[in-house]
Tab-separated table of C-alpha atoms in Angstrom:
chain	number	residue	atom	x	y	z
A	1	MET	CA	0.000	0.000	0.000
A	2	ILE	CA	1.337	3.476	-0.773
A	3	VAL	CA	1.118	5.942	2.119
A	4	PRO	CA	1.607	9.717	1.866
A	5	ILE	CA	5.045	11.263	2.251
A	6	ASN	CA	5.290	13.404	5.365
A	7	GLY	CA	8.558	15.196	6.104
A	8	ILE	CA	12.013	13.690	6.558
A	9	SER	CA	10.830	10.476	8.201
A	10	SER	CA	8.473	9.710	5.342
A	11	ARG	CA	8.714	6.325	3.704
A	12	ILE	CA	6.922	4.234	1.115
A	13	ASN	CA	5.263	1.162	2.568
A	14	PHE	CA	3.910	-1.536	0.300
A	15	LYS	CA	2.125	-3.470	3.038
A	16	ASN	CA	-1.647	-3.650	3.325
A	17	GLU	CA	-2.564	-1.071	5.946
A	18	GLU	CA	-6.329	-1.315	6.188
A	19	PRO	CA	-8.615	0.980	8.134
A	20	GLU	CA	-9.765	-0.373	11.476
A	21	GLY	CA	-12.888	-2.481	11.123
A	22	LYS	CA	-12.388	-3.154	7.410
A	23	LYS	CA	-10.796	-6.385	6.283
A	24	LEU	CA	-10.061	-7.418	2.722
A	25	PRO	CA	-11.400	-10.868	1.797
A	26	TYR	CA	-7.955	-11.810	0.429
A	27	ASP	CA	-4.471	-10.580	1.308
A	28	ASN	CA	-2.932	-11.777	-1.948
A	29	ASP	CA	-3.824	-13.650	-5.123
A	30	THR	CA	-5.699	-16.753	-3.978
A	31	LEU	CA	-6.746	-19.882	-5.839
A	32	LEU	CA	-10.407	-20.710	-5.114
A	33	GLU	CA	-12.226	-24.002	-5.117
A	34	ASN	CA	-14.396	-24.503	-8.178
A	35	ASN	CA	-17.728	-25.277	-6.513
A	36	PHE	CA	-21.296	-24.013	-6.810
A	37	LYS	CA	-20.997	-21.722	-3.779
A	38	ASN	CA	-17.938	-19.902	-5.111
A	39	ARG	CA	-19.272	-19.687	-8.670
A	40	THR	CA	-22.532	-18.175	-7.412
A	41	ARG	CA	-20.731	-15.703	-5.163
A	42	ILE	CA	-18.373	-14.630	-7.951
A	43	ALA	CA	-21.230	-14.177	-10.436
A	44	TYR	CA	-23.219	-12.152	-7.908
A	45	ASP	CA	-20.213	-9.986	-7.012
A	46	LYS	CA	-19.339	-9.272	-10.647
A	47	PHE	CA	-22.922	-8.445	-11.662
A	48	THR	CA	-23.644	-6.167	-8.705
A	49	ASN	CA	-20.333	-4.362	-9.211
A	50	ALA	CA	-21.151	-3.953	-12.908
A	51	LEU	CA	-24.485	-2.345	-12.048
A	52	SER	CA	-23.036	0.044	-9.504
A	53	LEU	CA	-19.299	0.494	-8.990
A	54	TYR	CA	-17.893	-0.297	-12.440
A	55	THR	CA	-20.557	1.731	-14.261
A	56	ALA	CA	-19.915	4.770	-12.077
A	57	LYS	CA	-16.146	4.506	-12.489
A	58	GLY	CA	-16.427	4.191	-16.258
A	59	LEU	CA	-18.820	7.116	-16.683
A	60	LYS	CA	-16.704	9.514	-14.656
A	61	GLY	CA	-13.465	8.394	-16.296
A	62	ASP	CA	-11.878	7.003	-13.155
A	63	LYS	CA	-8.153	6.392	-13.605
A	64	ASN	CA	-8.546	2.984	-11.925
A	65	SER	CA	-11.206	1.788	-14.371
A	66	ASN	CA	-9.617	-1.065	-16.324
A	67	PHE	CA	-10.290	-3.641	-19.040
A	68	TYR	CA	-11.557	-6.249	-16.559
A	69	GLU	CA	-14.275	-3.849	-15.411
A	70	PHE	CA	-15.105	-2.981	-19.022
A	71	LEU	CA	-15.603	-6.658	-19.885
A	72	THR	CA	-17.655	-7.232	-16.735
A	73	LEU	CA	-20.034	-4.457	-17.845
A	74	GLY	CA	-20.979	-6.722	-20.782
A	75	SER	CA	-23.337	-8.622	-18.481
A	76	ILE	CA	-25.668	-5.594	-18.350
A	77	PRO	CA	-26.579	-5.417	-22.088
A	78	TYR	CA	-26.768	-9.238	-22.091
A	79	VAL	CA	-29.470	-9.195	-19.402
A	80	ILE	CA	-31.271	-6.173	-20.904
A	81	GLY	CA	-31.257	-7.767	-24.360
A	82	SER	CA	-32.644	-11.011	-22.952
A	83	LEU	CA	-35.461	-9.152	-21.204
A	84	MET	CA	-36.272	-7.254	-24.414
A	85	LEU	CA	-36.501	-10.506	-26.372
A	86	MET	CA	-38.791	-11.903	-23.704
A	87	SER	CA	-41.104	-8.918	-23.864
A	88	VAL	CA	-41.043	-8.116	-27.586
A	89	PHE	CA	-44.343	-9.965	-28.226
A	90	ASN	CA	-45.760	-10.003	-24.719
A	91	SER	CA	-45.657	-6.221	-24.272
A	92	ALA	CA	-47.480	-5.405	-27.507
A	93	ASN	CA	-50.075	-8.173	-27.716
A	94	LYS	CA	-52.599	-6.218	-25.632
A	95	HIS	CA	-53.042	-3.884	-28.614
A	96	PHE	CA	-53.973	-6.740	-30.996
A	97	ALA	CA	-57.368	-8.164	-31.888
A	98	PRO	CA	-58.400	-11.166	-29.732
A	99	PHE	CA	-57.360	-13.850	-32.268
A	100	ALA	CA	-54.055	-12.135	-33.096
A	101	ARG	CA	-53.472	-11.578	-29.385
A	102	SER	CA	-53.719	-15.288	-28.641
A	103	LYS	CA	-51.278	-16.113	-31.439
A	104	ALA	CA	-48.821	-13.425	-30.352
A	105	SER	CA	-49.054	-14.524	-26.717
A	106	ALA	CA	-48.238	-18.127	-27.639
A	107	VAL	CA	-45.173	-17.072	-29.621
A	108	GLY	CA	-44.093	-14.521	-26.999
A	109	ARG	CA	-44.265	-16.944	-24.108
A	110	ARG	CA	-42.319	-19.586	-25.992
A	111	MET	CA	-39.753	-16.990	-27.005
A	112	ALA	CA	-39.349	-16.007	-23.349
A	113	LEU	CA	-38.898	-19.658	-22.419
A	114	GLY	CA	-36.427	-20.065	-25.284
A	115	VAL	CA	-34.301	-17.144	-24.058
A	116	LEU	CA	-34.309	-18.650	-20.573
A	117	PHE	CA	-33.288	-22.121	-21.776
A	118	TYR	CA	-30.655	-20.617	-24.076
A	119	GLY	CA	-28.941	-18.843	-21.184
A	120	ILE	CA	-29.189	-21.827	-18.827
A	121	LEU	CA	-27.876	-24.426	-21.272
A	122	LYS	CA	-25.134	-22.185	-22.639
A	123	SER	CA	-23.760	-21.784	-19.113
A	124	PHE	CA	-24.295	-25.206	-17.564
A	125	THR	CA	-23.411	-27.426	-20.527
A	126	LYS	CA	-19.792	-26.287	-20.362
A	127	SER	CA	-19.477	-28.790	-17.524
A	128	PHE	CA	-20.306	-31.563	-20.030
A	129	VAL	CA	-16.766	-31.018	-21.319
A	130	ASN	CA	-14.951	-29.593	-18.320
A	131	ALA	CA	-16.056	-32.241	-15.787
A	132	PRO	CA	-14.907	-35.307	-17.812
A	133	VAL	CA	-11.630	-33.588	-18.724
A	134	LYS	CA	-10.985	-32.790	-15.063
A	135	TRP	CA	-11.850	-36.350	-14.048
A	136	ILE	CA	-9.562	-37.895	-16.676
A	137	THR	CA	-6.591	-35.496	-16.553
A	138	GLY	CA	-6.908	-33.604	-13.281
A	139	VAL	CA	-6.889	-30.258	-15.133
A	140	ASP	CA	-9.797	-27.969	-14.216
A	141	THR	CA	-9.848	-25.194	-16.805
A	142	GLU	CA	-12.641	-23.383	-14.923
A	143	VAL	CA	-10.818	-23.062	-11.599
A	144	PRO	CA	-11.167	-19.422	-10.408
A	145	TYR	CA	-8.844	-17.235	-8.398
A	146	ALA	CA	-9.148	-13.895	-6.640
A	147	LYS	CA	-6.646	-11.293	-7.816
A	148	VAL	CA	-5.751	-8.405	-5.512
A	149	ILE	CA	-5.396	-5.126	-7.441
A	150	TYR	CA	-3.483	-2.218	-5.958
A	151	GLU	CA	-5.083	0.917	-7.357
A	152	LEU	CA	-3.816	4.467	-7.671
A	153	PRO	CA	-4.918	6.657	-4.733
A	154	ASP	CA	-7.469	9.379	-5.445
A	155	ASN	CA	-5.859	11.700	-2.913
A	156	ILE	CA	-2.901	11.756	-0.556
A	157	TYR	CA	-4.990	10.539	2.356
A	158	ASP	CA	-6.025	7.251	0.722
A	159	THR	CA	-4.559	4.252	2.533
A	160	ASP	CA	-6.862	1.518	1.251
A	161	VAL	CA	-6.786	1.483	-2.534
A	162	THR	CA	-7.227	-2.183	-3.304
A	163	SER	CA	-9.889	-4.097	-5.162
A	164	ILE	CA	-10.601	-7.729	-5.932
A	165	GLU	CA	-10.959	-9.156	-9.428
A	166	TYR	CA	-12.085	-12.693	-10.189
A	167	HIS	CA	-10.296	-14.498	-12.990
A	168	LYS	CA	-9.757	-18.081	-14.121
A	169	ALA	CA	-6.331	-19.581	-13.669
A	170	TYR	CA	-6.206	-20.731	-17.306
A	171	GLU	CA	-7.967	-17.821	-18.984
A	172	SER	CA	-4.608	-16.862	-20.529
A	173	LYS	CA	-3.208	-19.830	-22.407
A	174	GLU	CA	0.184	-18.222	-22.936
A	175	PHE	CA	0.582	-17.037	-19.346
A	176	PRO	CA	-1.499	-19.144	-16.934
A	177	THR	CA	-1.104	-18.325	-13.255
A	178	TRP	CA	1.266	-21.222	-12.618
A	179	GLU	CA	2.499	-19.738	-9.346
A	180	LEU	CA	-0.859	-20.338	-7.667
A	181	PHE	CA	-0.559	-24.105	-8.081
A	182	TYR	CA	2.714	-24.490	-6.193
A	183	LYS	CA	2.531	-25.673	-2.607
A	184	SER	CA	4.406	-24.145	0.310
A	185	GLU	CA	7.500	-26.075	1.331
A	186	ALA	CA	7.643	-23.939	4.478
A	187	LYS	CA	4.408	-25.627	5.578
A	188	GLY	CA	5.835	-29.084	4.918
A	189	GLU	CA	3.966	-29.502	1.619
A	190	VAL	CA	5.351	-30.949	-1.610
A	191	ARG	CA	6.017	-28.013	-3.930
A	192	ASN	CA	5.043	-29.816	-7.155
A	193	GLU	CA	2.141	-31.797	-5.691
A	194	TYR	CA	-0.359	-30.465	-8.257
A	195	TYR	CA	1.859	-31.287	-11.218
A	196	ASP	CA	2.790	-34.697	-9.758
A	197	LYS	CA	-0.897	-35.617	-9.533
A	198	ILE	CA	-1.543	-34.617	-13.151
A	199	ALA	CA	1.501	-36.560	-14.354
A	200	LYS	CA	0.268	-39.665	-12.568
A	201	LYS	CA	-3.325	-39.213	-13.749
A	202	ILE	CA	-2.461	-38.911	-17.454
A	203	GLY	CA	0.007	-41.787	-17.346
A	204	CYS	CA	3.301	-39.905	-17.474
A	205	GLY	CA	4.671	-41.669	-14.412
A	206	GLU	CA	5.520	-40.749	-10.853
A	207	ASN	CA	8.480	-39.019	-9.229
A	208	LEU	CA	9.308	-37.066	-12.371
A	209	ASN	CA	12.313	-34.824	-12.309
A	210	ASP	CA	10.864	-31.258	-12.521
A	211	SER	CA	7.281	-32.427	-13.028
A	212	ASP	CA	6.085	-28.819	-13.255
A	213	GLN	CA	8.242	-28.122	-16.308
A	214	GLU	CA	7.223	-31.423	-17.885
A	215	MET	CA	3.497	-30.901	-17.320
A	216	LYS	CA	3.085	-27.220	-18.224
A	217	PRO	CA	3.128	-27.724	-22.049
A	218	ILE	CA	0.661	-30.601	-21.686
A	219	ILE	CA	-1.653	-28.588	-19.423
A	220	LYS	CA	-1.609	-25.734	-21.941
A	221	GLN	CA	-2.708	-28.075	-24.725
A	222	ILE	CA	-5.476	-29.537	-22.568
A	223	ALA	CA	-6.706	-26.045	-21.638
A	224	ILE	CA	-6.738	-24.847	-25.265
A	225	LYS	CA	-8.604	-27.907	-26.545
A	226	THR	CA	-11.049	-27.886	-23.638
A	227	ASP	CA	-11.973	-24.228	-24.106
A	228	MET	CA	-12.484	-24.734	-27.843
A	229	ALA	CA	-14.767	-27.700	-27.163
A	230	LYS	CA	-16.732	-25.789	-24.500
A	231	ILE	CA	-17.393	-22.884	-26.847
A	232	LEU	CA	-18.581	-25.063	-29.741
A	233	SER	CA	-20.686	-27.476	-27.710
A	234	SER	CA	-22.280	-24.834	-25.452
A	235	TYR	CA	-23.736	-22.977	-28.443
A	236	LEU	CA	-25.105	-26.202	-29.908
A	237	TRP	CA	-26.703	-27.108	-26.572
A	238	ALA	CA	-28.111	-23.566	-26.315
A	239	ALA	CA	-29.667	-23.934	-29.770
A	240	ALA	CA	-31.145	-27.250	-28.691
A	241	GLY	CA	-32.590	-25.473	-25.651
A	242	VAL	CA	-34.372	-22.966	-27.873
A	243	GLY	CA	-35.800	-25.805	-29.963
A	244	TYR	CA	-36.903	-27.568	-26.784
A	245	ALA	CA	-38.725	-24.434	-25.594
A	246	PHE	CA	-40.796	-24.296	-28.796
A	247	GLN	CA	-42.333	-27.741	-28.372
A	248	THR	CA	-46.138	-27.769	-28.170
A	249	PRO	CA	-46.574	-29.374	-24.680
A	250	TRP	CA	-45.026	-26.318	-23.039
A	251	GLU	CA	-48.287	-24.489	-23.734
A	252	ASP	CA	-49.939	-26.530	-20.978
A	253	TYR	CA	-47.469	-25.177	-18.430
A	254	LEU	CA	-47.394	-21.617	-19.761
A	255	ASN	CA	-51.168	-21.395	-19.382
A	256	VAL	CA	-51.001	-22.118	-15.634
A	257	ALA	CA	-47.482	-20.869	-14.777
A	258	THR	CA	-47.199	-18.780	-11.625
A	259	LEU	CA	-44.399	-17.654	-9.317
A	260	LYS	CA	-46.794	-16.710	-6.512
A	261	PHE	CA	-45.596	-19.385	-4.087
A	262	TRP	CA	-47.767	-17.906	-1.330
A	263	LYS	CA	-50.750	-19.244	-3.273
A	264	PHE	CA	-49.549	-22.728	-2.465
A	265	ASN	CA	-52.148	-24.826	-4.301
A	266	LYS	CA	-51.781	-22.954	-7.590
A	267	PHE	CA	-48.015	-22.940	-7.299
A	268	LYS	CA	-47.919	-26.663	-6.519
A	269	HIS	CA	-50.192	-27.381	-9.501
A	270	SER	CA	-47.976	-25.309	-11.810
A	271	LEU	CA	-44.918	-27.318	-10.718
A	272	LYS	CA	-46.708	-30.569	-11.522
A	273	VAL	CA	-47.725	-29.286	-14.953
A	274	PHE	CA	-44.145	-28.072	-15.493
A	275	LYS	CA	-42.821	-31.577	-14.861
A	276	ASP	CA	-45.341	-33.158	-17.247
A	277	SER	CA	-44.727	-30.533	-19.927
A	278	ALA	CA	-40.955	-30.940	-19.665
A	279	ILE	CA	-41.183	-34.711	-20.171
A	280	LYS	CA	-43.694	-34.498	-23.021
A	281	SER	CA	-41.704	-31.742	-24.757
A	282	ALA	CA	-38.511	-33.792	-24.562
A	283	LYS	CA	-40.288	-36.765	-26.128
A	284	GLU	CA	-41.851	-34.619	-28.847
A	285	MET	CA	-38.528	-32.993	-29.702
A	286	TYR	CA	-36.829	-36.362	-30.013
A	287	ARG	CA	-39.590	-38.205	-31.891
A	288	GLY	CA	-40.845	-35.274	-33.929
A	289	VAL	CA	-44.429	-34.309	-34.610
A	290	ASP	CA	-46.508	-37.315	-35.706
A	291	ASN	CA	-48.212	-35.555	-38.616
A	292	ALA	CA	-45.046	-33.798	-39.830
A	293	ARG	CA	-44.308	-34.095	-43.533
A	294	GLY	CA	-40.816	-34.719	-44.811
A	295	TRP	CA	-37.661	-36.097	-43.234
A	296	TRP	CA	-36.317	-32.899	-41.646
A	297	PRO	CA	-39.372	-31.874	-39.534
A	298	LYS	CA	-39.539	-35.438	-38.250
A	299	HIS	CA	-35.891	-35.805	-37.289
A	300	ALA	CA	-34.675	-32.230	-36.693
A	301	GLY	CA	-34.772	-32.681	-32.908
A	302	LYS	CA	-32.691	-35.866	-33.060
A	303	VAL	CA	-30.145	-34.177	-35.309
A	304	MET	CA	-29.845	-31.148	-33.037
A	305	LEU	CA	-29.509	-33.195	-29.841
A	306	GLY	CA	-27.111	-35.611	-31.537
A	307	ALA	CA	-24.904	-32.805	-32.824
A	308	ALA	CA	-24.749	-31.187	-29.383
A	309	ALA	CA	-23.957	-34.475	-27.626
A	310	LEU	CA	-21.405	-35.476	-30.274
A	311	SER	CA	-19.632	-32.112	-29.991
A	312	SER	CA	-19.228	-32.618	-26.234
A	313	ILE	CA	-17.980	-36.201	-26.621
A	314	LEU	CA	-15.522	-35.401	-29.409
A	315	GLY	CA	-14.375	-32.318	-27.513
A	316	VAL	CA	-13.528	-34.400	-24.455
A	317	VAL	CA	-11.741	-37.039	-26.543
A	318	ASN	CA	-9.707	-34.362	-28.316
A	319	ALA	CA	-8.848	-32.568	-25.057
A	320	VAL	CA	-7.529	-35.674	-23.305
A	321	SER	CA	-5.587	-36.876	-26.359
A	322	ILE	CA	-2.072	-35.769	-25.511
A	323	PRO	CA	0.426	-35.665	-28.408
A	324	LYS	CA	3.220	-38.186	-27.968
A	325	ARG	CA	5.833	-35.493	-28.556
A	326	LEU	CA	4.687	-33.707	-25.378
A	327	LYS	CA	4.894	-36.721	-23.104
A	328	PRO	CA	8.077	-36.854	-21.036
A	329	ASN	CA	10.465	-39.755	-21.475
A	330	THR	CA	9.917	-41.367	-18.105
A	331	ASP	CA	12.855	-43.734	-18.588
A	332	HIS	CA	15.253	-40.794	-18.323
A	333	ASN	CA	13.453	-38.361	-16.028
A	334	VAL	CA	12.593	-40.492	-13.016
A	335	ILE	CA	14.329	-40.084	-9.684
A	336	ASP	CA	15.188	-43.389	-8.036
A	337	LYS	CA	14.433	-42.549	-4.430
A	338	ASN	CA	15.988	-45.807	-3.254
A	339	GLY	CA	19.260	-45.112	-5.009
A	340	LYS	CA	22.045	-42.602	-4.491
A	341	TYR	CA	21.996	-41.067	-7.915
A	342	VAL	CA	19.591	-39.779	-10.564
A	343	VAL	CA	19.031	-41.853	-13.705
A	344	ASN	CA	19.774	-39.631	-16.732
């Protein structure tokens, strides 16, 4: 932290000197566990900051406004655009004639459901690739970390000019945050424990000499392939979600849908209809409409679901396929712990 210069005894102190009663959530860059609790907290923190702090800093031209905050602001037009798509038919249908109103309402409600399913599937289906890759290789490309940013003081009396940014350890493929994966030898931990586990998991052997240097090129390749697969497959699953939302049985639920949980009987009934509509819509999408004419209307759902599933499967296979040239020669890089010399 930079403190003001005062007279001859002034000095520059780079320690965190926080005001009494205020404590930063992190003292330094910290690797976080990739679980639902942390993902929810990070998403909430980023969105609320985008609505308030980051918007204000950007509009007034704050010298500490940075590219991370600019990118985080992208969530605002995403949400606004989604709400506009949801309301584009539903807001205007009251001005239509009764027959046209019913038609517009049906389309509008399905469009709203489609936007909802698009957002949900685009986000959650990334785990269809990331989870198997993590299970097979030990590399979690979605693992987050909290980065402590030391900002420029607004005036000479500022003593707490830090902020927290949330990034992913592998968001930069050229410069991942390798340092966060090393363990502390001072605490009696094995420094290369993370890299040793990955080497063992992907079949590169145990007790490698400099396992971190051996594994880093392989981890980079896994991260690149995994991210490519997540992008391609998530959009295909999102498209399938839109198609799923436009199936006829959803009309049964949309006609009785309610979020008024205090009216327990109606809310309970809507949940039951939701379950039935979801099952019937899934069957209709897969089998196609019975009276449909032509091959495509009958099998479009199967093709869309198959393409999405195949993209996830092939993406995982490609991500865990490690080129032979990257694998270390374990015959020459293994330390014989029972011997008195290193085999080279």
